[in-house]
Coordinates of C-alpha atoms in Angstrom, one line a residue:
Chain A
X1 CA -63.4 -46.8 -34.6
X2 CA -60.4 -48.7 -35.8
X3 CA -61.2 -48.0 -39.3
X4 CA -61.4 -44.3 -38.9
X5 CA -58.1 -44.4 -37.1
X6 CA -56.4 -46.3 -39.9
X7 CA -57.8 -44.0 -42.5
X8 CA -56.5 -41.1 -40.6
X9 CA -53.1 -42.7 -40.6
X10 CA -53.4 -43.4 -44.3
X11 CA -54.4 -40.0 -45.0
X12 CA -51.5 -38.6 -43.2
X13 CA -49.0 -40.7 -45.1
X14 CA -50.7 -39.8 -48.3
X15 CA -50.5 -36.2 -47.5
X16 CA -46.9 -36.5 -46.7
X17 CA -46.0 -38.1 -50.0
X18 CA -47.8 -35.3 -51.7
X19 CA -46.1 -32.5 -50.0
X20 CA -42.7 -34.0 -49.9
X21 CA -41.4 -31.9 -52.8
X22 CA -42.5 -28.7 -51.2
X23 CA -40.9 -29.5 -47.9
X24 CA -37.6 -30.3 -49.4
X25 CA -37.4 -27.0 -51.1
X26 CA -38.5 -25.1 -48.0
X27 CA -36.0 -27.2 -45.9
X28 CA -33.2 -26.1 -48.1
X29 CA -34.3 -22.6 -47.8
X30 CA -34.4 -22.7 -44.0
X31 CA -31.1 -24.5 -43.9
X32 CA -29.6 -21.7 -45.9
X33 CA -31.2 -19.2 -43.6
X34 CA -29.8 -21.0 -40.6
X35 CA -26.4 -21.1 -42.2
X36 CA -26.6 -17.4 -42.8
X37 CA -27.8 -16.9 -39.2
X38 CA -25.0 -18.8 -37.6
X39 CA -22.6 -17.0 -39.8
X40 CA -23.9 -13.6 -39.0
X41 CA -24.0 -14.5 -35.3
X42 CA -20.4 -15.6 -35.5
X43 CA -19.7 -12.2 -37.1
X44 CA -21.4 -10.6 -34.1
X45 CA -19.6 -12.1 -31.1
X46 CA -20.2 -15.7 -30.5
X47 CA -17.1 -17.3 -31.8
X48 CA -14.7 -14.8 -30.2
X49 CA -12.4 -16.5 -27.7
X50 CA -12.9 -14.6 -24.4
X51 CA -9.7 -16.2 -22.9
X52 CA -7.5 -14.9 -25.7
X53 CA -9.6 -11.7 -25.6
X54 CA -8.7 -11.2 -21.9
X55 CA -5.0 -11.4 -22.7
X56 CA -5.3 -9.0 -25.6
X57 CA -7.4 -6.7 -23.5
X58 CA -4.9 -6.6 -20.7
X59 CA -2.0 -6.1 -23.0
X60 CA -3.6 -3.3 -25.1
X61 CA -6.6 -1.8 -23.5
X62 CA -6.4 -2.2 -19.7
X63 CA -4.1 0.8 -19.4
X64 CA -7.1 3.0 -20.1
X65 CA -10.2 0.9 -19.8
X66 CA -11.7 -1.2 -17.1
X67 CA -14.7 -3.4 -17.6
X68 CA -16.9 -1.9 -14.8
X69 CA -15.5 1.5 -14.1
X70 CA -14.7 4.5 -16.1
X71 CA -11.0 5.3 -16.1
X72 CA -9.0 7.1 -18.8
X73 CA -11.6 5.8 -21.2
X74 CA -15.2 4.6 -20.7
X75 CA -16.0 1.3 -19.1
X76 CA -16.3 -1.4 -21.7
X77 CA -18.5 -4.2 -20.3
X78 CA -21.0 -5.0 -23.1
X79 CA -19.9 -2.1 -25.3
X80 CA -20.9 -3.8 -28.4
X81 CA -24.5 -4.3 -27.2
X82 CA -24.6 -0.9 -25.7
X83 CA -23.4 0.9 -28.9
X84 CA -25.7 -1.2 -31.0
X85 CA -28.8 -0.6 -28.9
X86 CA -28.2 3.1 -28.1
X87 CA -26.4 4.4 -31.1
X88 CA -27.1 1.8 -33.8
X89 CA -23.4 1.3 -34.4
X90 CA -22.2 -2.0 -35.8
X91 CA -19.0 -4.1 -35.7
X92 CA -17.8 -2.2 -38.7
X93 CA -17.8 1.0 -36.7
X94 CA -16.0 -0.6 -33.8
X95 CA -13.3 -2.0 -36.0
X96 CA -12.7 1.4 -37.5
X97 CA -12.7 3.0 -34.1
X98 CA -10.3 0.6 -32.5
X99 CA -7.9 0.5 -35.4
X100 CA -7.7 4.2 -35.7
X101 CA -10.1 6.4 -33.6
X102 CA -8.5 9.7 -34.6
X103 CA -9.1 9.0 -38.3
X104 CA -12.7 8.2 -37.6
X105 CA -13.0 11.4 -35.6
X106 CA -11.4 13.4 -38.4
X107 CA -13.8 11.8 -40.9
X108 CA -16.6 13.7 -39.1
X109 CA -18.4 10.6 -37.7
X110 CA -21.0 12.0 -35.3
X111 CA -20.8 9.5 -32.5
X112 CA -17.0 9.4 -32.6
X113 CA -16.8 13.1 -32.1
X114 CA -19.4 12.9 -29.4
X115 CA -17.4 10.5 -27.2
X116 CA -14.1 12.2 -28.0
X117 CA -15.5 15.5 -26.7
X118 CA -17.2 13.8 -23.7
X119 CA -13.8 12.4 -22.7
X120 CA -12.0 15.8 -22.8
X121 CA -10.5 15.0 -26.2
X122 CA -8.3 12.3 -24.8
X123 CA -6.8 10.5 -27.7
X124 CA -7.2 6.7 -27.8
X125 CA -4.2 4.8 -29.1
X126 CA -4.6 3.4 -32.6
X127 CA -4.4 -0.4 -32.9
X128 CA -3.9 -1.0 -36.7
X129 CA -2.2 -4.3 -35.8
X130 CA -5.4 -5.9 -34.4
X131 CA -7.0 -8.4 -36.8
X132 CA -10.8 -8.9 -37.0
X133 CA -10.4 -12.1 -35.0
X134 CA -8.4 -10.2 -32.3
X135 CA -11.1 -7.6 -32.0
X136 CA -13.9 -10.2 -31.8
X137 CA -11.9 -11.9 -29.1
X138 CA -11.7 -8.7 -27.1
X139 CA -15.3 -8.0 -27.6
X140 CA -16.2 -11.5 -26.5
X141 CA -14.3 -10.9 -23.3
X142 CA -16.1 -7.6 -22.7
X143 CA -19.4 -9.3 -23.3
X144 CA -18.9 -11.8 -20.5
X145 CA -21.3 -11.4 -17.6
X146 CA -20.0 -9.7 -14.5
X147 CA -18.9 -12.2 -11.9
X148 CA -21.2 -12.1 -8.9
X149 CA -19.6 -10.7 -5.7
X150 CA -18.5 -13.6 -3.6
X151 CA -21.0 -14.3 -0.9
X152 CA -18.9 -16.1 1.8
X153 CA -17.2 -12.9 2.7
X154 CA -19.9 -12.1 5.2
X155 CA -19.2 -15.4 6.9
X156 CA -15.5 -14.7 7.0
X157 CA -16.2 -11.3 8.5
X158 CA -18.5 -12.6 11.2
X159 CA -16.2 -15.3 12.3
X160 CA -13.5 -13.4 14.2
X161 CA -16.0 -11.4 16.1
X162 CA -17.8 -14.6 17.1
X163 CA -14.5 -16.1 18.1
X164 CA -13.8 -13.1 20.3
X165 CA -17.2 -13.4 22.0
X166 CA -16.7 -17.1 22.4
X167 CA -13.4 -16.8 24.2
X168 CA -14.8 -14.1 26.5
X169 CA -17.8 -16.4 27.2
X170 CA -15.5 -19.3 28.1
X171 CA -13.4 -17.1 30.3
X172 CA -16.5 -15.7 32.0
X173 CA -17.9 -19.2 32.6
X174 CA -14.6 -20.3 34.1
X175 CA -14.5 -17.4 36.5
X176 CA -18.1 -18.1 37.6
X177 CA -17.2 -21.7 38.1
X178 CA -14.2 -20.9 40.2
X179 CA -16.3 -18.5 42.3
X180 CA -18.8 -21.2 42.9
X181 CA -16.1 -23.7 43.8
X182 CA -14.7 -21.3 46.4
X183 CA -18.1 -20.6 47.8
X184 CA -18.8 -24.4 48.1
X185 CA -15.5 -24.9 49.9
X186 CA -16.2 -22.2 52.4
X187 CA -19.7 -23.6 53.0
X188 CA -18.3 -27.1 53.5
X189 CA -15.8 -25.8 56.0
X190 CA -18.5 -23.9 57.9
X191 CA -20.8 -26.9 58.0
X192 CA -18.0 -29.1 59.1
X193 CA -17.1 -26.6 61.9
X194 CA -20.7 -26.5 63.0
X195 CA -20.8 -30.3 63.1
X196 CA -17.7 -30.3 65.2
X197 CA -19.1 -27.7 67.5
X198 CA -22.3 -29.7 67.9
X199 CA -20.3 -32.8 68.8
X200 CA -18.4 -30.8 71.3
X201 CA -15.0 -31.1 69.6
X202 CA -12.5 -28.2 69.9
X203 CA -11.5 -27.1 66.5
X204 CA -9.5 -24.0 67.4
X205 CA -5.9 -24.6 66.6
X206 CA -3.1 -24.7 69.1
X207 CA -1.9 -21.2 69.7
X208 CA 1.4 -21.1 67.9
X209 CA 3.5 -18.0 67.1
X210 CA 2.4 -16.8 63.7
X211 CA 5.1 -17.1 61.1
X212 CA 5.2 -13.4 60.3
X213 CA 5.7 -12.5 63.9
X214 CA 8.7 -14.9 64.0
X215 CA 9.9 -13.2 60.9
X216 CA 9.6 -9.7 62.3
X217 CA 11.4 -10.7 65.5
X218 CA 14.4 -12.0 63.5
X219 CA 16.4 -8.9 62.9
X220 CA 18.8 -10.4 60.4
X221 CA 16.0 -11.5 58.1
X222 CA 14.4 -8.1 58.5
X223 CA 17.6 -6.4 57.4
X224 CA 18.0 -8.6 54.4
X225 CA 14.5 -8.1 53.2
X226 CA 14.7 -4.4 53.8
X227 CA 17.8 -4.2 51.6
X228 CA 16.2 -6.4 49.1
X229 CA 13.1 -4.1 48.9
X230 CA 15.3 -1.0 48.7
X231 CA 17.3 -2.4 45.9
X232 CA 14.2 -3.7 44.0
X233 CA 12.4 -0.4 44.3
X234 CA 15.6 1.4 43.3
X235 CA 15.8 -0.8 40.3
X236 CA 12.2 -0.1 39.3
X237 CA 12.5 3.6 40.0
X238 CA 15.6 3.8 37.9
X239 CA 13.9 1.8 35.1
X240 CA 10.9 4.1 35.3
X241 CA 13.0 7.3 35.1
X242 CA 15.2 5.9 32.3
X243 CA 12.2 5.3 30.0
X244 CA 10.9 8.9 30.5
X245 CA 11.2 10.6 27.1
X246 CA 11.6 7.3 25.2
X247 CA 8.8 6.6 22.8
X248 CA 9.6 3.0 21.9
X249 CA 6.3 1.3 20.9
X250 CA 4.6 4.7 20.3
X251 CA 1.7 3.9 17.9
X252 CA -0.6 6.9 17.3
X253 CA -3.9 6.7 15.5
X254 CA -3.3 8.3 12.1
X255 CA -5.9 10.4 10.3
X256 CA -6.0 7.9 7.5
X257 CA -5.6 4.2 8.4
X258 CA -2.7 3.7 6.1
X259 CA -1.3 0.2 6.3
X260 CA 2.4 -0.5 5.6
X261 CA 1.6 -4.2 5.7
X262 CA -0.6 -3.9 2.6
X263 CA 1.6 -1.4 0.7
X264 CA 5.2 -2.4 1.6
X265 CA 4.5 -6.0 2.5
X266 CA 1.7 -7.6 0.4
X267 CA 2.2 -5.3 -2.6
X268 CA 6.0 -5.0 -2.2
X269 CA 6.2 -1.3 -2.9
X270 CA 9.7 -0.1 -2.3
X271 CA 10.1 2.1 0.8
X272 CA 11.8 4.8 -1.3
X273 CA 8.9 5.0 -3.7
X274 CA 7.1 6.9 -1.1
X275 CA 9.9 8.0 1.3
X276 CA 11.9 9.3 -1.7
X277 CA 13.9 12.0 0.1
X278 CA 15.6 9.3 2.3
X279 CA 18.0 8.9 -0.6
X280 CA 19.1 12.5 -0.7
X281 CA 18.3 14.4 2.5
X282 CA 18.1 14.5 6.2
X283 CA 14.5 13.6 6.3
X284 CA 12.8 10.6 4.8
X285 CA 9.7 12.6 4.6
X286 CA 6.0 11.6 4.3
X287 CA 4.9 11.3 0.7
X288 CA 2.7 14.1 -0.6
X289 CA -0.8 12.9 -1.7
X290 CA 0.0 13.1 -5.4
X291 CA 2.3 10.1 -4.8
X292 CA -0.6 8.2 -3.4
X293 CA -2.7 9.2 -6.4
X294 CA -0.2 7.7 -8.8
X295 CA -1.8 4.4 -7.9
X296 CA -5.1 5.3 -6.3
X297 CA -6.4 7.0 -9.4
X298 CA -6.8 3.5 -10.6
X299 CA -7.4 1.7 -7.3
X300 CA -10.5 3.1 -5.8
X301 CA -11.6 0.0 -3.9
X302 CA -9.6 -2.9 -2.4
X303 CA -10.3 -6.5 -3.4
X304 CA -12.7 -8.7 -1.5
X305 CA -10.0 -10.6 0.3
X306 CA -8.2 -7.4 1.4
X307 CA -11.5 -6.0 2.6
X308 CA -12.1 -9.1 4.7
X309 CA -8.6 -8.8 6.2
X310 CA -9.5 -5.2 7.1
X311 CA -12.5 -6.4 9.0
X312 CA -10.2 -8.4 11.3
X313 CA -8.5 -5.1 12.2
X314 CA -11.8 -3.4 12.5
X315 CA -11.3 -1.0 9.6
X316 CA -13.2 -0.5 6.4
X317 CA -10.4 -0.1 3.9
X318 CA -12.7 1.4 1.2
X319 CA -13.8 4.2 3.6
X320 CA -10.1 4.9 4.3
X321 CA -9.4 5.3 0.5
X322 CA -12.4 7.6 0.4
X323 CA -10.8 9.7 3.0
X324 CA -7.7 10.0 0.8
X325 CA -10.0 11.0 -2.1
X326 CA -11.7 13.7 0.0
X327 CA -8.3 15.1 1.0
X328 CA -7.0 15.4 -2.5
X329 CA -10.4 16.4 -3.9
X330 CA -10.8 13.5 -6.4
X331 CA -14.3 12.7 -7.5
X332 CA -13.5 9.5 -9.4
X333 CA -12.6 11.1 -12.7
X334 CA -11.1 14.5 -12.1
X335 CA -9.7 16.7 -9.4
X336 CA -12.2 19.1 -8.0
X337 CA -9.6 21.5 -6.6
X338 CA -11.0 21.3 -3.0
X339 CA -8.2 19.9 -0.9
X340 CA -7.7 19.3 2.7
X341 CA -4.3 18.7 4.2
X342 CA -3.9 15.3 6.0
X343 CA -2.3 15.9 9.4
X344 CA -0.1 12.8 9.8
X345 CA 1.1 12.4 13.4
X346 CA 4.8 12.2 13.7
X347 CA 6.2 9.1 15.4
X348 CA 10.0 9.2 15.3
X349 CA 11.3 12.4 16.6
X350 CA 14.8 13.0 18.0
X351 CA 15.2 15.9 20.5
X352 CA 16.3 19.1 18.9
X353 CA 19.9 18.8 20.2
X354 CA 20.6 15.6 18.3
X355 CA 21.2 15.5 14.5
X356 CA 20.4 12.5 12.4
X357 CA 20.6 12.3 8.6
X358 CA 18.9 9.6 6.5
X359 CA 21.0 10.0 3.4
X360 CA 24.2 9.3 5.4
X361 CA 22.8 6.0 6.6
X362 CA 20.7 4.9 3.7
X363 CA 22.7 6.0 0.7
X364 CA 26.3 6.2 2.0
X365 CA 26.3 3.4 4.6
X366 CA 23.7 1.3 2.8
X367 CA 21.8 0.4 6.0
X368 CA 18.4 -1.1 5.4
X369 CA 15.4 0.8 6.7
X370 CA 14.4 -2.3 8.7
X371 CA 17.6 -2.3 10.8
X372 CA 16.4 0.9 12.5
X373 CA 12.6 0.9 11.9
X374 CA 11.9 -2.8 12.5
X375 CA 9.6 -5.1 10.4
X376 CA 7.7 -2.2 8.9
X377 CA 6.3 -4.4 6.1
X378 CA 4.4 -6.4 8.7
X379 CA 3.0 -3.4 10.6
X380 CA -0.7 -2.7 10.1
X381 CA -0.3 0.4 12.2
X382 CA 3.2 1.9 12.3
X383 CA 5.0 2.0 15.7
X384 CA 8.4 3.1 16.8
X385 CA 10.6 0.0 16.9
X386 CA 13.9 1.3 18.2
X387 CA 14.4 3.3 21.4
X388 CA 16.3 6.1 19.6
X389 CA 18.5 6.7 22.6
X390 CA 22.1 7.8 22.3
X391 CA 23.2 4.4 23.5
X392 CA 21.4 2.8 20.6
X393 CA 23.1 5.1 18.0
X394 CA 26.6 4.6 19.6
X395 CA 26.2 0.9 19.8
X396 CA 25.5 0.6 16.2
X397 CA 28.4 2.9 15.3
X398 CA 30.7 0.7 17.3
X399 CA 29.5 -2.5 15.6
X400 CA 28.8 -1.5 12.0
X401 CA 31.5 -1.5 9.5
X402 CA 31.7 1.3 7.0
X403 CA 30.7 0.5 3.5
X404 CA 33.9 1.4 1.6
X405 CA 33.0 -0.2 -1.7
X406 CA 32.7 2.2 -4.6
X407 CA 33.2 5.1 -2.2
X408 CA 35.8 7.2 -3.9
X409 CA 35.0 10.2 -1.9
X410 CA 36.2 8.6 1.2
X411 CA 38.9 6.3 -0.3
X412 CA 41.9 8.2 1.0
X413 CA 40.7 8.7 4.5
X414 CA 39.6 5.1 4.7
X415 CA 43.1 3.9 3.8
X416 CA 44.8 6.2 6.3
X417 CA 42.5 5.4 9.1
X418 CA 42.8 1.6 8.5
X419 CA 46.6 2.0 8.8
X420 CA 46.2 4.1 11.9
X421 CA 44.0 1.5 13.7
X422 CA 45.7 -1.5 12.1
X423 CA 42.4 -3.0 11.0
X424 CA 41.1 -4.3 7.7
X425 CA 37.6 -3.0 8.2
X426 CA 36.7 0.3 9.8
X427 CA 33.7 0.7 12.0
X428 CA 31.6 3.9 12.0
X429 CA 33.0 4.6 15.4
X430 CA 36.6 4.6 14.1
X431 CA 35.6 7.0 11.4
X432 CA 34.6 9.5 14.1
X433 CA 31.0 8.3 14.7
X434 CA 31.5 8.8 18.5
X435 CA 32.6 12.4 18.4
X436 CA 30.0 14.5 20.3
X437 CA 30.1 17.2 17.6
X438 CA 28.9 14.8 14.9
X439 CA 25.5 14.4 16.5
X440 CA 25.3 17.4 18.8
X441 CA 25.8 20.9 17.5
Chain B
X1 CA -10.7 -2.6 57.3
X2 CA -7.8 -0.1 57.4
X3 CA -5.4 -2.7 55.9
X4 CA -7.8 -3.5 53.2
X5 CA -8.0 0.2 52.3
X6 CA -4.2 0.3 52.2
X7 CA -4.0 -2.6 49.9
X8 CA -6.7 -1.2 47.6
X9 CA -4.9 2.2 47.3
X10 CA -1.6 0.5 46.4
X11 CA -3.4 -1.6 43.8
X12 CA -5.1 1.5 42.4
X13 CA -1.8 3.3 42.2
X14 CA -0.1 0.3 40.4
X15 CA -3.0 0.0 38.0
X16 CA -2.8 3.7 37.4
X17 CA 0.9 3.5 36.5
X18 CA 0.4 0.6 34.1
X19 CA -2.6 2.1 32.4
X20 CA -0.9 5.4 31.9
X21 CA 1.5 3.6 29.6
X22 CA -0.7 3.9 26.5
X23 CA 1.0 3.4 23.2
X24 CA -1.2 5.8 21.3
X25 CA 0.1 8.7 23.3
X26 CA 3.7 9.8 23.4
X27 CA 5.6 9.2 26.7
X28 CA 6.3 11.9 29.3
X29 CA 9.4 14.0 28.8
X30 CA 11.6 15.3 31.6
X31 CA 12.3 19.0 31.2
X32 CA 11.7 19.1 27.5
X33 CA 13.0 22.6 27.0
X34 CA 15.8 21.5 24.7
X35 CA 13.8 18.8 23.0
X36 CA 11.3 20.9 21.3
X37 CA 12.9 23.0 18.6
X38 CA 12.6 26.8 18.5
X39 CA 13.0 26.9 14.7
X40 CA 10.5 25.2 12.5
X41 CA 10.7 21.5 11.8
X42 CA 10.0 20.0 8.4
X43 CA 6.2 20.0 7.6
X44 CA 5.4 21.6 10.9
X45 CA 2.2 23.7 11.3
X46 CA 2.9 27.4 11.4
X47 CA 0.9 30.6 11.5
X48 CA 3.5 32.4 9.5
X49 CA 1.8 31.5 6.2
X50 CA -1.8 31.7 5.1
X51 CA -2.1 28.0 4.4
X52 CA -0.9 27.1 7.9
X53 CA 2.1 24.9 7.1
X54 CA 5.8 25.6 7.3
X55 CA 6.7 23.8 4.0
X56 CA 5.9 26.2 1.1
X57 CA 6.1 25.8 -2.7
X58 CA 8.7 27.9 -4.4
X59 CA 7.3 31.1 -5.9
X60 CA 6.0 30.8 -9.4
X61 CA 8.8 30.9 -12.0
X62 CA 11.7 30.2 -9.5
X63 CA 14.6 28.2 -10.9
X64 CA 16.9 26.0 -8.8
X65 CA 20.6 26.9 -8.8
X66 CA 23.1 24.7 -10.6
X67 CA 22.7 22.8 -13.8
X68 CA 19.1 23.3 -14.7
X69 CA 17.5 23.0 -18.1
X70 CA 14.1 24.4 -18.4
X71 CA 11.4 22.0 -19.7
X72 CA 9.2 24.0 -22.0
X73 CA 7.0 21.3 -23.4
X74 CA 3.4 21.6 -22.3
X75 CA 1.3 18.9 -20.5
X76 CA -1.0 18.4 -23.5
X77 CA -1.2 15.9 -26.4
X78 CA 0.5 18.5 -28.6
X79 CA 3.3 19.0 -26.1
X80 CA 3.7 15.2 -25.9
X81 CA 3.9 14.9 -29.7
X82 CA 6.4 17.7 -29.9
X83 CA 8.6 16.2 -27.2
X84 CA 8.3 12.8 -28.9
X85 CA 9.5 14.2 -32.2
X86 CA 12.3 16.5 -31.2
X87 CA 13.4 16.2 -27.5
X88 CA 16.8 14.5 -27.1
X89 CA 18.7 13.5 -23.9
X90 CA 21.3 16.1 -22.7
X91 CA 23.4 13.2 -21.4
X92 CA 26.2 11.9 -23.6
X93 CA 27.2 8.3 -23.6
X94 CA 29.8 8.8 -20.8
X95 CA 27.3 10.4 -18.5
X96 CA 24.7 7.7 -18.8
X97 CA 24.9 5.5 -15.7
X98 CA 22.8 2.5 -16.4
X99 CA 23.5 1.1 -12.9
X100 CA 21.9 4.2 -11.3
X101 CA 19.1 4.2 -13.9
X102 CA 18.4 0.6 -13.0
X103 CA 18.3 1.4 -9.3
X104 CA 15.9 4.3 -9.8
X105 CA 13.8 2.3 -12.3
X106 CA 13.4 -0.6 -9.8
X107 CA 12.3 1.7 -7.0
X108 CA 9.8 3.9 -9.0
X109 CA 8.7 2.0 -12.1
X110 CA 9.1 -1.7 -11.6
X111 CA 6.1 -2.0 -9.3
X112 CA 3.9 -1.5 -12.4
X113 CA 6.0 -2.0 -15.5
X114 CA 8.0 -4.9 -14.1
X115 CA 11.8 -5.3 -13.8
X116 CA 12.1 -6.2 -17.5
X117 CA 9.6 -3.6 -18.7
X118 CA 7.3 -6.2 -20.0
X119 CA 4.4 -4.8 -18.0
X120 CA 4.4 -7.5 -15.4
X121 CA 5.1 -5.7 -12.2
X122 CA 3.6 -6.8 -8.9
X123 CA 0.5 -4.6 -9.3
X124 CA 0.0 -5.6 -12.9
X125 CA 0.1 -9.3 -12.1
X126 CA -2.7 -8.6 -9.7
X127 CA -4.5 -6.8 -12.4
X128 CA -4.8 -3.6 -10.3
X129 CA -2.9 -1.4 -12.7
X130 CA -2.0 -2.7 -16.2
X131 CA 0.5 -0.6 -18.1
X132 CA 1.3 -2.9 -21.0
X133 CA 4.8 -3.8 -22.3
X134 CA 7.2 -1.2 -23.5
X135 CA 7.8 -3.4 -26.6
X136 CA 4.3 -2.7 -27.8
X137 CA 4.5 1.1 -27.2
X138 CA 5.6 3.6 -29.7
X139 CA 8.0 5.6 -27.5
X140 CA 11.0 7.7 -28.1
X141 CA 13.5 9.4 -25.8
X142 CA 11.5 12.6 -25.7
X143 CA 8.1 10.9 -25.1
X144 CA 9.5 8.8 -22.2
X145 CA 10.8 11.9 -20.6
X146 CA 7.5 13.7 -21.2
X147 CA 5.7 10.8 -19.6
X148 CA 7.9 10.7 -16.5
X149 CA 7.6 14.5 -16.2
X150 CA 3.9 14.9 -16.6
X151 CA 2.5 11.4 -16.5
X152 CA 0.2 10.1 -19.2
X153 CA -3.5 9.2 -18.7
X154 CA -3.6 6.8 -15.8
X155 CA 0.1 7.0 -15.1
X156 CA 1.1 9.8 -12.7
X157 CA 4.0 12.2 -12.8
X158 CA 7.3 11.2 -11.2
X159 CA 8.9 14.7 -11.5
X160 CA 8.8 15.2 -7.7
X161 CA 10.5 11.9 -6.8
X162 CA 13.3 12.0 -9.4
X163 CA 15.5 15.0 -10.2
X164 CA 16.4 16.0 -13.7
X165 CA 19.5 13.9 -14.0
X166 CA 17.8 10.9 -12.5
X167 CA 15.0 11.2 -15.0
X168 CA 17.3 11.1 -17.9
X169 CA 19.1 8.1 -16.4
X170 CA 15.8 6.3 -16.1
X171 CA 14.9 7.3 -19.7
X172 CA 18.2 5.7 -20.9
X173 CA 17.4 2.6 -18.9
X174 CA 13.9 2.3 -20.3
X175 CA 15.3 2.6 -23.8
X176 CA 17.7 -0.2 -23.0
X177 CA 14.8 -2.4 -21.7
X178 CA 12.8 -1.7 -24.8
X179 CA 15.7 -2.6 -27.0
X180 CA 16.2 -5.9 -25.0
X181 CA 12.5 -6.7 -25.3
X182 CA 12.3 -6.2 -29.0
X183 CA 15.5 -7.9 -29.7

């Protein structure tokens, strides 16, 4: 046994010695092959730096391309693989395309012309300044796998609902508990009474004059309370009638759940971006939908975190953006031409006999929107913050000083009026902001 | 029993009053005859026109009164190239008001392009819309105006939010930003 084993060993060694020359040469060959392979792989994508690629992509390409969605240009996730597999195009072609696509199109390249026509002959910017390394960085970034959608969102969504139910449950349990306690007390009293009866004790109280009877018989007290009640009801009736016609807090449900909190608050969009006529006219106006599409051509879906916030308010933000798309007739890449007007419900509305002008207050006086409309940038659903009564207007005119800086148009009258009233700073009231005809005509 | 009924009816009345105050409906109005206008309000619905709204577009080919320069460049790549090559600002150096241009720019453009024009506006930082820096763009007076007027690719038109003079002010301000960036 042992012998054969040894011989086998010997044999093996012997063989090795013999073949050693051949193995060296083949090793060299395969090393060379491997070197070649690594090199060619590095040419393909591997050594591109996806981090730098992301910066370059955002600086140069993101205006027109997204990774996972067609925009001005096609989506670019895994383009290199896609083009290689489907069209047999190599890095050479990509370099040429990215550096100067129009030259490639003019040269009659078949695929270049095909995409160009498929994208309505939109010209892609030429990037002659990008080096080979830059381009492989960008392609490395586009070759990264798509990040999985974060899972925990479902948990976040479920939580508030659970909390709501939990609170209700606790309240319900408390109510039942109190009910039981009350019942128990009544039962205890009954049984005690029965015991007393059984023992022959007299539990009925001594007949005293009930307190309310004493009260009714005291005429002075009656008079005072009557007056008190009259005054109180007068007060409440007055309050009730005074708020007739005042819509403070009015908060209608709009056809599209459009949130000022998200737009003006979280994303800090200037009020006048949308309400652009506030600068120049009586009305602030509601933006026409093309203004919305300036951004929403690119923003078709909200981020995961925003979506989760929406669940707390009980709205699906993505569905709301879809409503906007239906109204303007946008199918994700082009306008279909089928539009439906959005019937926004008007909130602030002065009666016809009063005149209010935004440009006078916003541009001339320089009053912030929030002074009159409240913390709009925190409102998920817009409501009327101010009462919009005459008293409200007049009060502010009495208190607010006129913005005289850089106002040459009014310079002379400002000076004369200041002299007349003997004050340094004029209020709007002293300018004539209390004259009936300024607001009623 | 009777007193209980009384109490209940008062309670129902009170609850009724309170529950009528619903914020999703407008309040009652007392004699609203002079509240509701006889004439049309802005954006009101109206049967007078076939599309059912009071606000109408001006008829095709109408021109506003006052200083008005027609803009004849088309909304095509050729129009863009032509404007880029030859369109110049009608404002001379005394009419350019960079203060005003800055104000308008910060309302309408900074949200994407950033206050300095380096492409780092609020939306760009969140990678929602990424316009890129002006410094890297091959832009001229004419091409900027064309871009504001018609938009370009994923940027929309700002012609309805800015009037002609304001557009040129913004163009001057963008050129200043680009000059500052490439300095």
